[in-house]
Structures are given as structure tokens and as C-alpha cells.
CSV table of C-alpha atoms in Angstrom, one decimal:
chain,number,residue,atom,x,y,z
A,1,ASN,CA,0.0,0.0,0.0
A,2,ASP,CA,1.6,3.3,-1.2
A,3,ASN,CA,-0.9,5.6,0.4
A,4,ASN,CA,0.0,8.3,2.8
A,5,ILE,CA,-2.6,8.8,5.6
A,6,ILE,CA,-2.8,11.9,7.7
A,7,THR,CA,-5.1,11.7,10.7
A,8,SER,CA,-5.9,14.5,13.0
A,9,ASN,CA,-7.7,13.7,16.2
A,10,ASP,CA,-8.9,15.8,19.1
A,11,GLU,CA,-11.8,15.7,21.5
A,12,GLU,CA,-14.0,17.7,19.2
A,13,GLU,CA,-13.4,16.3,15.7
A,14,SER,CA,-11.4,13.8,13.7
A,15,HIS,CA,-10.0,14.2,10.1
A,16,GLN,CA,-8.5,11.7,7.8
A,17,ILE,CA,-6.8,12.7,4.7
A,18,THR,CA,-5.5,10.0,2.3
A,19,THR,CA,-3.4,10.7,-0.7
A,20,PRO,CA,-3.6,7.7,-3.0
A,21,LYS,CA,-1.3,7.1,-5.9
A,22,THR,CA,-4.2,7.5,-8.3
A,23,LYS,CA,-5.6,11.0,-9.0
A,24,LYS,CA,-9.2,9.9,-8.4
A,25,LYS,CA,-11.4,12.0,-6.2
A,26,HIS,CA,-12.5,10.3,-2.9
A,27,ASP,CA,-14.1,11.4,0.2
A,28,ASN,CA,-11.5,13.0,2.5
A,29,VAL,CA,-8.9,13.2,-0.2
A,30,MET,CA,-6.9,16.4,-0.5
A,31,SER,CA,-6.9,16.6,-4.3
A,32,SER,CA,-4.9,19.9,-4.4
A,33,THR,CA,-1.7,18.0,-4.0
A,34,ALA,CA,-1.7,17.3,-7.8
A,35,LEU,CA,-1.2,21.1,-8.4
A,36,VAL,CA,1.7,21.6,-6.0
A,37,ASN,CA,5.1,21.6,-7.8
A,38,SER,CA,7.2,23.8,-5.5
A,39,PHE,CA,7.6,24.8,-1.9
A,40,GLU,CA,6.2,28.3,-2.8
A,41,ASP,CA,2.9,26.6,-3.8
A,42,LEU,CA,2.6,25.1,-0.3
A,43,GLY,CA,2.2,28.6,1.3
A,44,LEU,CA,5.6,28.7,3.0
A,45,ASP,CA,7.3,32.1,3.5
A,46,SER,CA,10.0,33.0,1.0
A,47,THR,CA,12.7,32.7,3.7
A,48,LEU,CA,11.8,29.1,4.4
A,49,VAL,CA,11.6,28.4,0.6
A,50,ALA,CA,15.1,29.8,0.2
A,51,ARG,CA,16.3,27.5,3.1
A,52,CYS,CA,14.7,24.5,1.4
A,53,ARG,CA,16.6,25.3,-1.8
A,54,TYR,CA,19.8,25.8,0.1
A,55,MET,CA,19.4,22.4,1.7
A,56,GLY,CA,18.9,20.8,-1.8
A,57,PHE,CA,15.1,20.3,-1.6
A,58,LYS,CA,14.0,20.6,-5.3
A,59,GLN,CA,10.3,20.0,-5.0
A,60,PRO,CA,8.0,18.8,-2.2
A,61,THR,CA,7.4,15.1,-1.8
A,62,ARG,CA,3.8,13.7,-1.7
A,63,VAL,CA,3.7,13.7,2.1
A,64,GLN,CA,5.0,17.3,2.2
A,65,GLN,CA,2.4,18.4,-0.3
A,66,THR,CA,-0.3,17.0,2.0
A,67,ILE,CA,1.0,17.8,5.5
A,68,ILE,CA,2.5,21.3,5.1
A,69,PRO,CA,-0.7,23.1,3.9
A,70,PHE,CA,-2.8,21.2,6.5
A,71,LEU,CA,-0.5,22.2,9.4
A,72,LEU,CA,-0.2,25.8,8.1
A,73,GLN,CA,-4.0,26.1,8.2
A,74,ASN,CA,-4.6,24.0,11.4
A,75,VAL,CA,-2.3,25.2,14.1
A,76,ASP,CA,-4.2,23.4,16.9
A,77,LYS,CA,-4.5,20.0,15.3
A,78,HIS,CA,-2.6,16.8,16.0
A,79,VAL,CA,-1.3,14.9,13.1
A,80,MET,CA,0.0,11.3,12.7
A,81,CYS,CA,1.6,10.4,9.4
A,82,LEU,CA,2.6,7.0,8.1
A,83,SER,CA,5.1,7.1,5.3
A,84,ALA,CA,8.3,5.5,4.2
A,85,THR,CA,11.7,6.4,5.6
A,86,GLY,CA,13.1,9.2,3.5
A,87,SER,CA,9.7,10.5,2.3
A,88,GLY,CA,10.1,13.9,3.9
A,89,LYS,CA,8.1,13.6,7.0
A,90,THR,CA,10.5,15.5,9.3
A,91,ALA,CA,10.5,18.6,7.0
A,92,ALA,CA,6.7,18.3,6.6
A,93,PHE,CA,6.3,18.7,10.3
A,94,CYS,CA,9.2,21.1,11.0
A,95,LEU,CA,8.6,23.7,8.2
A,96,PRO,CA,5.1,24.7,9.4
A,97,ILE,CA,6.4,24.9,13.0
A,98,LEU,CA,9.3,27.2,11.9
A,99,GLN,CA,6.9,29.4,9.9
A,100,HIS,CA,4.6,29.8,12.9
A,101,LEU,CA,7.5,30.6,15.2
A,102,SER,CA,8.8,33.2,12.7
A,103,HIS,CA,5.5,35.1,13.0
A,104,ASP,CA,5.6,35.1,16.8
A,105,PRO,CA,9.0,33.8,18.1
A,106,TYR,CA,8.2,34.6,21.8
A,107,GLY,CA,4.8,32.9,21.9
A,108,ILE,CA,3.1,33.3,25.3
A,109,TYR,CA,6.4,34.5,27.0
């Protein structure tokens, strides 16, 4: 099974986003991933996009295409991602965190 599944659970609601290899529309499928070709398209700030290029990231992986926009829009959600080693999960989780921190680096302090 080559699907990436993103699940967000909290006490109030639960989401499941599945990105299958095929481009068919399904319930709960984030179909916008087919249109994402660059880190700019994900909604990341230009500084983070430049850092991605500096680190050698050429284009976002399928898991990054799905997780990054979700986390940029849903700051208060929990996400669990199942994907192969080397698929870009760490960057998918860290880039939205860095973007949120860059907007308010001191948080509640």
C-alpha cells in the first residue's frame, strides 16, 4: 500500500486525509496535491523556501504536499503520518512549525 494517511484527532473532531497514488477523487482526499510543484505553492514564507533550496530540496514530496498546507491552516491539530523512511516527514512537520515561530517567536512568553 503506497498511500500516505494523515489523521488529526482531538476531542471535538477527527480528520483523515488520504493521498492515493491515483488521482481519483475520494471522500476526505486532499486533491490539491496534484497542483503543487514547488515549496512556494505550499504557502511557505520566502525565507523558508530559500532555506529549502539551500538544503537541496528541489520540490516537495507527496507527504510534504499534503501535510504542510494542512498544518499551516490548522495550528491546533494533532497529526499522525505513516510514510516510508526518506519520504520527507520531518521537513513536513518542521517547516510549518518554523513558519509559525517566525511570526511570533516569543509565543506566550
